[in-house]
């Protein structure tokens, strides 16, 4: 369990800001909402897309030893028998017969032994109404085929990894990759979580970014260490504060795992340090099981060594939503503004991650300023997301962009129409510099480039 963090709990403020400014909305809100399912609004979709693009770039495009994949969500039901999810993807649960609430068996709030008369429900306080623990499968089930009764049961995938394992040979043979090499994909996963919550931290529908690196047995430990370091570097490159990131080795390993470590981020408050990514040495378990269940050989032939083997797998598995939440928490700050009575709220995203890169503002709606501002906006819009705003006092317009993390504010003022320069305000330092309007695109592009 996490210990209480030295960083403040900003979750409630973030949930409200996220809704007000169009980052994240509760799913089906007008119907009262769907439990632990969230929709990304105009700014949220840009923010999460930046996270996914950065991952794809680092893992696929910038390397020649990892291939991309986009496997389907629905898979053959035998996949989940082979993977162990049908038998093992379960949490023991306890029901209260009185208030109908459901708890994890290890919930520390439960007093007494569930299933006996002295056990007490932590919500309604009734005694003797708690059931014995029962296993509950976390996979969502549905039916494939026209008639429900006769159709086959299929599952919504609870992780993207299995789509990679079953395509191991397809990808290897079509790309002629040699071991060691990896396969990466980004996609939706679904888990009927028992204790979801903390906004988008644990949800029932989420996106994973997973990479399986196939290696020769015996070399797995060095690859595991390499990926642990690489992945930590990636989180830092997004702008997550290094002193809020740490490794957590797993004390208890799954039976097939040879090593596992989490990368944790300090979410602040009582949530504290929590996993955002897992790095696992999965041995030959997955390919071995799929070979056994499918009856198809999933071996690799190493020609120079004249050796045939089932590769070991080093997996890196990170949530796009959880990383997005870490970025929001990391970025949120409230501060005084020197010389002003009103403070400001800032999302201090790294410029490469910010959903909007620049705000464009005509100082006043006259004297040719709006026309010039529109030209500037149209030019910049072709290169990156910008926001045009000609309403209200300029200070207020700056503050509205600070609150959504826009790194630059470009103002077209009286001087602009005379000499063709504009002011560029830096969100963090509040410094303003004059830049020639025809140099702006290059000026901003240089400053929003990812720090890789
Ligand atoms: P947790 O115990 O925190 O639910 P896990 O150990 O089950 O996570 P993995 O199966 O290793 O998680 O999944 C890898 C990553 O996928 C996690 O580090 C997390 O970022 C993300 N993830 C897993 N489950 C969820 C979820 N329900 N909602 C959002 N992200 C999730």
Coordinates of C-alpha atoms and ligand atoms in Angstrom, one line a residue:
X1 CA 0.0 0.0 0.0
X2 CA 1.1 3.5 -0.7
X3 CA 2.3 5.7 2.2
X4 CA 0.9 9.3 2.5
X5 CA 2.8 11.5 0.1
X6 CA 4.6 14.7 0.8
X7 CA 2.9 16.1 -2.3
X8 CA -0.6 17.6 -1.9
X9 CA -3.7 15.7 -3.1
X10 CA -4.9 17.6 -6.2
X11 CA -7.3 15.0 -7.5
X12 CA -10.5 16.8 -6.7
X13 CA -9.3 20.1 -8.2
X14 CA -8.1 18.2 -11.3
X15 CA -11.4 16.4 -11.8
X16 CA -13.2 19.7 -11.7
X17 CA -10.7 21.5 -14.0
X18 CA -10.7 18.6 -16.4
X19 CA -14.4 18.8 -16.8
X20 CA -14.6 22.6 -16.9
X21 CA -11.9 22.9 -19.6
X22 CA -12.8 19.9 -21.7
X23 CA -10.1 17.4 -20.8
X24 CA -12.1 14.5 -19.3
X25 CA -15.9 14.0 -18.8
X26 CA -17.7 11.2 -17.0
X27 CA -19.1 8.7 -19.5
X28 CA -22.9 9.0 -20.2
X29 CA -23.0 11.8 -17.6
X30 CA -26.6 13.0 -18.6
X31 CA -27.8 9.5 -17.6
X32 CA -26.1 9.7 -14.3
X33 CA -22.7 8.3 -15.5
X34 CA -21.2 4.9 -16.0
X35 CA -19.1 3.5 -13.2
X36 CA -15.4 4.2 -13.8
X37 CA -15.6 4.9 -17.5
X38 CA -14.5 8.3 -18.8
X39 CA -14.6 10.2 -22.0
X40 CA -11.8 12.4 -23.3
X41 CA -12.9 15.9 -24.4
X42 CA -11.2 18.2 -27.0
X43 CA -8.1 18.9 -24.8
X44 CA -7.9 15.5 -23.2
X45 CA -7.8 13.7 -26.5
X46 CA -4.9 15.8 -27.6
X47 CA -3.0 15.3 -24.4
X48 CA -3.5 11.5 -24.4
X49 CA -2.6 11.4 -28.1
X50 CA 0.6 13.2 -27.4
X51 CA 1.4 10.5 -24.8
X52 CA 0.7 7.7 -27.3
X53 CA 2.6 9.4 -30.1
X54 CA 5.6 9.8 -27.9
X55 CA 5.5 6.2 -26.9
X56 CA 5.0 5.0 -30.5
X57 CA 7.9 7.2 -31.6
X58 CA 10.3 6.0 -28.9
X59 CA 9.3 2.3 -29.1
X60 CA 8.6 1.8 -32.9
X61 CA 9.7 4.7 -35.2
X62 CA 13.0 5.6 -33.6
X63 CA 14.2 1.9 -33.5
X64 CA 14.9 -0.7 -36.1
X65 CA 14.4 -3.6 -33.7
X66 CA 10.7 -3.1 -32.8
X67 CA 7.7 -3.6 -35.1
X68 CA 4.2 -2.1 -34.6
X69 CA 1.0 -4.1 -34.5
X70 CA -2.7 -3.3 -34.1
X71 CA -4.4 -6.6 -33.2
X72 CA -8.2 -6.9 -32.7
X73 CA -9.9 -6.6 -29.4
X74 CA -11.9 -9.8 -29.9
X75 CA -9.8 -12.9 -30.0
X76 CA -10.4 -16.7 -30.1
X77 CA -11.7 -17.8 -26.7
X78 CA -8.9 -20.4 -26.4
X79 CA -6.4 -17.5 -26.2
X80 CA -7.7 -16.7 -22.7
X81 CA -7.5 -20.3 -21.6
X82 CA -3.9 -20.5 -22.8
X83 CA -3.0 -17.1 -21.2
X84 CA -4.4 -18.2 -17.8
X85 CA -7.0 -15.4 -17.7
X86 CA -10.0 -17.8 -17.7
X87 CA -8.7 -19.7 -14.7
X88 CA -6.7 -17.1 -12.9
X89 CA -7.8 -13.6 -13.7
X90 CA -9.9 -13.4 -10.6
X91 CA -10.3 -11.5 -7.4
X92 CA -11.9 -13.0 -4.3
X93 CA -15.0 -10.9 -3.5
X94 CA -17.4 -10.5 -0.6
X95 CA -21.1 -9.4 -1.0
X96 CA -23.2 -7.7 1.6
X97 CA -26.7 -9.2 1.4
X98 CA -28.1 -6.0 3.1
X99 CA -26.7 -3.1 1.1
X100 CA -25.6 -5.1 -1.9
X101 CA -22.1 -3.6 -1.9
X102 CA -19.2 -5.7 -3.0
X103 CA -15.7 -5.7 -1.4
X104 CA -12.4 -7.2 -2.1
X105 CA -11.7 -10.0 0.4
X106 CA -8.5 -8.3 1.5
X107 CA -10.4 -5.0 2.2
X108 CA -8.9 -3.8 5.6
X109 CA -12.2 -2.1 6.5
X110 CA -14.0 -5.5 6.9
X111 CA -14.2 -6.5 10.6
X112 CA -14.5 -10.2 11.5
X113 CA -14.6 -13.3 9.2
X114 CA -16.9 -12.9 6.2
X115 CA -19.5 -15.7 6.1
X116 CA -19.8 -15.8 9.9
X117 CA -22.4 -13.9 12.1
X118 CA -19.8 -11.6 13.7
X119 CA -18.5 -10.1 10.4
X120 CA -19.6 -6.5 9.9
X121 CA -20.2 -4.7 6.6
X122 CA -18.0 -1.6 6.4
X123 CA -20.6 0.4 4.6
X124 CA -24.1 -0.3 6.1
X125 CA -22.7 -1.7 9.4
X126 CA -25.0 -4.8 9.3
X127 CA -23.7 -7.9 11.1
X128 CA -23.7 -11.3 9.6
X129 CA -24.7 -10.1 6.1
X130 CA -21.3 -10.6 4.4
X131 CA -20.9 -13.6 2.2
X132 CA -17.9 -15.9 2.1
X133 CA -15.3 -14.8 -0.5
X134 CA -16.2 -15.9 -4.0
X135 CA -14.0 -15.7 -7.0
X136 CA -14.9 -13.2 -9.6
X137 CA -13.5 -13.1 -13.1
X138 CA -12.4 -9.6 -14.2
X139 CA -13.0 -10.3 -17.9
X140 CA -16.0 -8.8 -19.7
X141 CA -17.9 -11.5 -21.5
X142 CA -19.9 -11.1 -24.6
X143 CA -21.4 -13.3 -27.5
X144 CA -20.2 -13.7 -31.0
X145 CA -22.8 -14.8 -33.5
X146 CA -26.4 -14.0 -34.3
X147 CA -28.2 -15.8 -31.5
X148 CA -27.1 -15.3 -28.0
X149 CA -27.7 -18.9 -26.7
X150 CA -26.1 -20.7 -29.5
X151 CA -23.2 -18.2 -30.0
X152 CA -19.7 -18.6 -28.7
X153 CA -18.7 -16.7 -25.6
X154 CA -15.9 -14.2 -26.4
X155 CA -14.1 -11.8 -24.1
X156 CA -13.2 -8.2 -24.4
X157 CA -9.4 -8.4 -24.0
X158 CA -8.1 -7.6 -20.5
X159 CA -4.7 -6.8 -21.9
X160 CA -3.2 -6.1 -25.4
X161 CA -0.3 -8.5 -24.9
X162 CA -1.9 -11.7 -26.1
X163 CA -2.5 -10.1 -29.6
X164 CA 1.2 -9.7 -29.8
X165 CA 2.0 -13.3 -28.7
X166 CA -0.4 -15.0 -31.2
X167 CA 1.1 -12.8 -34.0
X168 CA 4.7 -13.5 -33.0
X169 CA 5.5 -15.6 -36.1
X170 CA 3.4 -13.5 -38.5
X171 CA 5.4 -10.4 -37.6
X172 CA 8.8 -12.2 -37.4
X173 CA 8.4 -13.9 -40.8
X174 CA 6.9 -10.9 -42.6
X175 CA 9.6 -8.5 -41.4
X176 CA 12.5 -11.0 -41.3
X177 CA 13.5 -9.6 -37.9
X178 CA 16.1 -11.5 -36.0
X179 CA 16.1 -12.1 -32.3
X180 CA 16.4 -10.0 -30.2
X181 CA 13.4 -7.9 -31.5
X182 CA 10.2 -6.6 -30.2
X183 CA 6.5 -6.0 -31.1
X184 CA 4.6 -3.0 -29.8
X185 CA 1.0 -2.0 -29.8
X186 CA -1.4 0.5 -28.3
X187 CA -5.0 -0.4 -27.8
X188 CA -8.0 -0.6 -25.5
X189 CA -8.2 -3.2 -22.7
X190 CA -11.2 -3.9 -20.5
X191 CA -11.3 -5.1 -16.9
X192 CA -14.4 -5.4 -14.7
X193 CA -12.4 -3.9 -11.9
X194 CA -13.8 -4.4 -8.4
X195 CA -12.3 -1.4 -6.8
X196 CA -12.0 1.1 -9.6
X197 CA -11.6 4.8 -8.9
X198 CA -9.3 7.8 -8.4
X199 CA -10.6 9.4 -11.6
X200 CA -8.8 7.8 -14.6
X201 CA -6.3 5.9 -12.4
X202 CA -8.2 2.6 -12.4
X203 CA -11.0 2.3 -14.9
X204 CA -13.0 -0.5 -16.6
X205 CA -12.1 0.6 -20.1
X206 CA -8.5 1.9 -20.7
X207 CA -5.7 2.0 -23.1
X208 CA -2.5 0.1 -22.8
X209 CA 0.8 0.6 -24.6
X210 CA 2.6 -2.7 -24.5
X211 CA 5.8 -4.0 -26.0
X212 CA 7.1 -7.6 -25.9
X213 CA 10.8 -8.0 -26.6
X214 CA 11.7 -11.5 -27.7
X215 CA 15.2 -12.6 -26.6
X216 CA 17.4 -15.7 -26.5
X217 CA 17.0 -17.6 -23.2
X218 CA 20.0 -16.8 -21.1
X219 CA 20.2 -13.2 -22.3
X220 CA 16.9 -12.2 -20.6
X221 CA 18.3 -10.7 -17.5
X222 CA 20.4 -8.1 -19.3
X223 CA 17.5 -7.2 -21.5
X224 CA 15.3 -6.8 -18.5
X225 CA 17.7 -4.4 -16.9
X226 CA 18.0 -2.5 -20.2
X227 CA 14.3 -2.1 -20.5
X228 CA 13.8 -1.0 -16.9
X229 CA 16.3 1.8 -17.5
X230 CA 14.9 2.8 -20.9
X231 CA 11.3 3.0 -19.7
X232 CA 12.3 5.2 -16.7
X233 CA 14.1 7.5 -19.1
X234 CA 10.9 7.7 -21.2
X235 CA 8.8 8.8 -18.3
X236 CA 11.3 11.5 -17.4
X237 CA 11.4 12.7 -21.0
X238 CA 7.7 13.5 -20.7
X239 CA 8.5 15.9 -18.0
X240 CA 7.4 13.7 -15.0
X241 CA 9.5 15.0 -12.0
X242 CA 12.4 12.6 -11.4
X243 CA 11.8 12.8 -7.6
X244 CA 8.3 11.6 -8.0
X245 CA 9.3 8.5 -10.0
X246 CA 10.8 5.3 -8.5
X247 CA 11.2 1.6 -9.2
X248 CA 9.4 -1.0 -7.1
X249 CA 10.6 -4.6 -7.4
X250 CA 7.9 -7.2 -7.1
X251 CA 8.3 -9.2 -3.9
X252 CA 6.0 -11.9 -5.0
X253 CA 6.4 -13.1 -8.6
X254 CA 3.8 -14.8 -10.8
X255 CA 4.7 -18.4 -11.2
X256 CA 6.0 -17.9 -14.8
X257 CA 7.8 -14.6 -14.1
X258 CA 11.6 -14.6 -13.6
X259 CA 11.7 -10.9 -12.6
X260 CA 9.3 -8.0 -12.4
X261 CA 9.5 -4.3 -11.4
X262 CA 7.0 -1.5 -11.5
X263 CA 7.7 2.1 -12.3
X264 CA 5.8 4.1 -9.7
X265 CA 4.7 7.7 -9.7
X266 CA 3.8 9.7 -6.6
X267 CA 0.2 10.9 -7.2
X268 CA 0.2 12.9 -4.0
X269 CA -2.1 12.8 -1.0
X270 CA -3.1 9.4 0.4
X271 CA -2.8 7.7 -3.1
X272 CA 0.9 8.4 -3.0
X273 CA 3.2 6.1 -5.0
X274 CA 1.4 3.9 -7.5
X275 CA 2.3 1.7 -10.4
X276 CA 2.2 3.4 -13.8
X277 CA 4.2 0.8 -15.7
X278 CA 5.2 -2.8 -15.3
X279 CA 8.4 -4.4 -16.7
X280 CA 8.3 -8.2 -16.6
X281 CA 10.6 -11.0 -17.5
X282 CA 7.9 -13.5 -18.6
X283 CA 10.3 -16.4 -19.6
X284 CA 8.9 -18.6 -22.4
X285 CA 5.6 -19.0 -20.6
X286 CA 3.3 -17.2 -23.1
X287 CA 4.7 -18.5 -26.3
X288 CA 5.0 -22.0 -24.7
X289 CA 1.3 -22.0 -23.6
X290 CA 0.1 -20.8 -27.0
X291 CA 2.2 -23.4 -28.7
X292 CA 0.6 -26.0 -26.4
X293 CA -3.0 -24.8 -26.8
X294 CA -2.9 -24.1 -30.5
X295 CA -0.8 -27.0 -31.5
X296 CA 1.2 -24.7 -33.7
X297 CA 5.0 -24.4 -33.3
X298 CA 6.0 -20.9 -32.1
X299 CA 9.7 -21.4 -32.2
X300 CA 12.5 -19.3 -33.6
X301 CA 15.4 -20.8 -35.6
X302 CA 18.7 -19.1 -35.0
X303 CA 20.5 -19.9 -38.2
X304 CA 24.1 -18.8 -37.3
X305 CA 23.9 -20.8 -34.0
X306 CA 21.9 -23.6 -35.6
X307 CA 19.6 -23.5 -32.6
X308 CA 15.8 -23.7 -32.3
X309 CA 14.1 -22.4 -29.2
X310 CA 11.0 -20.7 -27.8
X311 CA 12.1 -17.1 -27.1
X312 CA 11.9 -15.5 -23.7
X313 CA 9.9 -12.3 -23.4
X314 CA 10.7 -9.1 -21.7
X315 CA 7.4 -7.1 -21.5
X316 CA 6.9 -3.4 -20.9
X317 CA 3.3 -2.5 -20.1
X318 CA 2.1 1.0 -19.4
X319 CA -1.3 2.6 -19.3
X320 CA -1.9 5.6 -21.5
X321 CA -4.7 6.9 -19.2
X322 CA -2.6 6.4 -16.1
X323 CA 0.3 8.2 -17.6
X324 CA -2.0 11.0 -18.7
X325 CA -3.2 11.3 -15.1
X326 CA 0.4 11.3 -13.8
X327 CA 1.1 14.2 -16.3
X328 CA -1.9 16.1 -15.1
X329 CA -1.0 15.7 -11.4
X330 CA 2.6 16.5 -12.1
X331 CA 1.7 19.6 -14.0
X332 CA -0.9 21.1 -11.6
X333 CA 0.1 24.2 -9.6
X334 CA -1.5 27.2 -8.1
X335 CA 0.6 30.3 -7.6
X336 CA 0.7 34.0 -6.9
X337 CA 1.5 36.4 -9.8
X338 CA 3.9 39.1 -8.9
X339 CA 2.2 42.5 -9.0
X340 CA -1.3 41.0 -9.3
X341 CA -3.9 40.4 -6.7
X342 CA -5.4 37.4 -8.4
X343 CA -3.4 34.1 -8.4
X344 CA -3.3 31.7 -11.3
X345 CA -3.7 28.0 -11.9
X346 CA -1.2 26.5 -14.2
X347 CA -0.8 23.1 -15.9
X348 CA 3.0 23.2 -16.4
X349 CA 3.2 20.5 -19.1
X350 CA 6.4 20.1 -21.0
X351 CA 5.6 22.0 -24.3
X352 CA 5.8 18.8 -26.3
X353 CA 3.0 17.3 -24.3
X354 CA 0.7 20.4 -24.0
X355 CA -2.5 19.9 -25.9
X356 CA -2.4 23.5 -27.3
X357 CA 1.0 24.9 -28.2
X358 CA 0.1 28.6 -28.4
X359 CA -2.7 31.1 -27.8
X360 CA -3.0 33.8 -30.4
X361 CA -4.5 37.1 -29.2
X362 CA -5.2 40.4 -30.9
X363 CA -4.7 43.0 -28.1
X364 CA -7.8 44.9 -29.1
X365 CA -10.5 44.2 -31.8
X366 CA -9.5 47.1 -34.0
X367 CA -6.7 48.9 -35.9
X368 CA -5.9 45.9 -38.1
X369 CA -4.9 43.7 -35.1
X370 CA -7.6 41.0 -35.6
X371 CA -6.7 40.7 -39.3
X372 CA -3.0 40.3 -38.5
X373 CA -3.7 37.9 -35.6
X374 CA -5.9 35.7 -37.9
X375 CA -3.1 35.5 -40.4
X376 CA -0.7 34.5 -37.7
X377 CA -3.1 31.9 -36.4
X378 CA -3.8 30.4 -39.8
X379 CA -0.1 30.1 -40.5
X380 CA 0.6 28.4 -37.1
X381 CA -2.4 26.2 -37.3
X382 CA -0.9 24.3 -40.2
X383 CA 2.0 23.2 -38.0
X384 CA 0.5 22.6 -34.5
X385 CA -2.7 23.0 -32.4
X386 CA -3.3 26.7 -31.4
X387 CA -6.2 28.6 -29.9
X388 CA -7.4 31.9 -31.1
X389 CA -9.0 34.2 -28.5
X390 CA -10.1 37.8 -29.0
X391 CA -12.5 38.0 -26.1
X392 CA -11.9 39.9 -22.8
X393 CA -8.9 41.4 -21.0
X394 CA -5.6 40.1 -22.2
X395 CA -4.6 39.1 -18.7
X396 CA -7.7 36.9 -18.5
X397 CA -7.0 35.4 -21.9
X398 CA -3.4 34.5 -20.7
X399 CA -4.8 33.0 -17.5
X400 CA -7.3 30.8 -19.4
X401 CA -4.4 29.3 -21.4
X402 CA -2.2 28.9 -18.3
X403 CA -4.9 26.8 -16.8
X404 CA -4.8 24.3 -19.7
X405 CA -1.0 24.3 -20.0
X406 CA -0.5 26.3 -23.2
X407 CA 3.2 27.1 -23.2
X408 CA 3.1 30.3 -25.3
X409 CA 0.9 33.3 -25.6
X410 CA 1.3 35.4 -28.8
X411 CA -0.1 38.9 -28.7
X412 CA -0.6 41.1 -31.7
X413 CA -0.4 44.7 -30.5
X414 CA -0.2 48.2 -31.9
X415 CA 3.5 47.8 -32.7
X416 CA 2.8 44.6 -34.6
X417 CA 0.9 46.2 -37.4
X418 CA 3.8 48.8 -37.7
X419 CA 6.9 46.6 -37.7
X420 CA 5.6 43.0 -38.2
X421 CA 6.7 41.7 -34.8
X422 CA 4.5 40.1 -32.1
X423 CA 5.1 39.4 -28.4
X424 CA 5.6 35.9 -27.2
X425 CA 4.8 35.2 -23.5
X426 CA 6.3 32.2 -21.8
X427 CA 3.8 30.5 -19.5
X428 CA 6.3 29.7 -16.8
X429 CA 8.7 32.7 -16.7
X430 CA 6.0 35.2 -17.8
X431 CA 8.8 36.8 -19.8
X432 CA 7.8 38.4 -23.1
X433 CA 10.0 38.7 -26.1
X434 CA 9.3 40.3 -29.5
X435 CA 9.6 37.9 -32.5
X436 CA 9.1 38.7 -36.2
X437 CA 5.7 37.2 -37.2
X438 CA 7.3 35.5 -40.2
X439 CA 9.8 33.7 -37.8
X440 CA 7.2 32.6 -35.4
X441 CA 6.6 29.1 -36.7
X442 CA 10.3 28.2 -36.4
X443 CA 10.6 29.9 -33.1
X444 CA 7.7 27.9 -31.5
X445 CA 8.6 24.6 -33.3
X446 CA 12.0 24.7 -31.8
X447 CA 10.7 25.2 -28.3
X448 CA 8.0 22.5 -28.4
X449 CA 10.2 19.8 -29.8
X450 CA 10.4 16.8 -27.5
X451 CA 13.3 16.5 -25.1
X452 CA 14.6 13.1 -26.2
Ligands
LIG1 P1 -3.2 -2.4 -11.0 O1 -2.8 -3.5 -9.9 O2 -2.7 -1.1 -10.6 O3 -4.6 -2.4 -11.4 P2 -1.9 -4.3 -12.8 O4 -0.7 -4.7 -12.1 O5 -3.1 -5.1 -12.8 O6 -2.3 -2.8 -12.3 P3 -0.9 -4.6 -15.4 O7 -1.8 -5.7 -15.7 O8 0.6 -4.9 -15.2 O9 -1.5 -3.8 -14.2 O10 -1.1 -3.5 -16.5 C1 0.0 -2.7 -16.9 C2 -0.4 -1.2 -16.9 O11 -1.7 -1.0 -17.4 C3 -0.5 -0.6 -15.4 O12 0.7 -0.2 -15.0 C4 -1.5 0.5 -15.6 O13 -0.7 1.7 -16.1 C5 -2.4 0.1 -16.7 N1 -3.7 -0.4 -16.1 C6 -3.9 -1.7 -15.7 N2 -5.2 -1.8 -15.2 C7 -5.7 -0.5 -15.4 C8 -7.0 0.0 -15.2 N3 -8.0 -0.7 -14.7 N4 -7.2 1.3 -15.5 C9 -6.3 2.1 -16.0 N5 -5.0 1.6 -16.3 C10 -4.8 0.3 -16.0

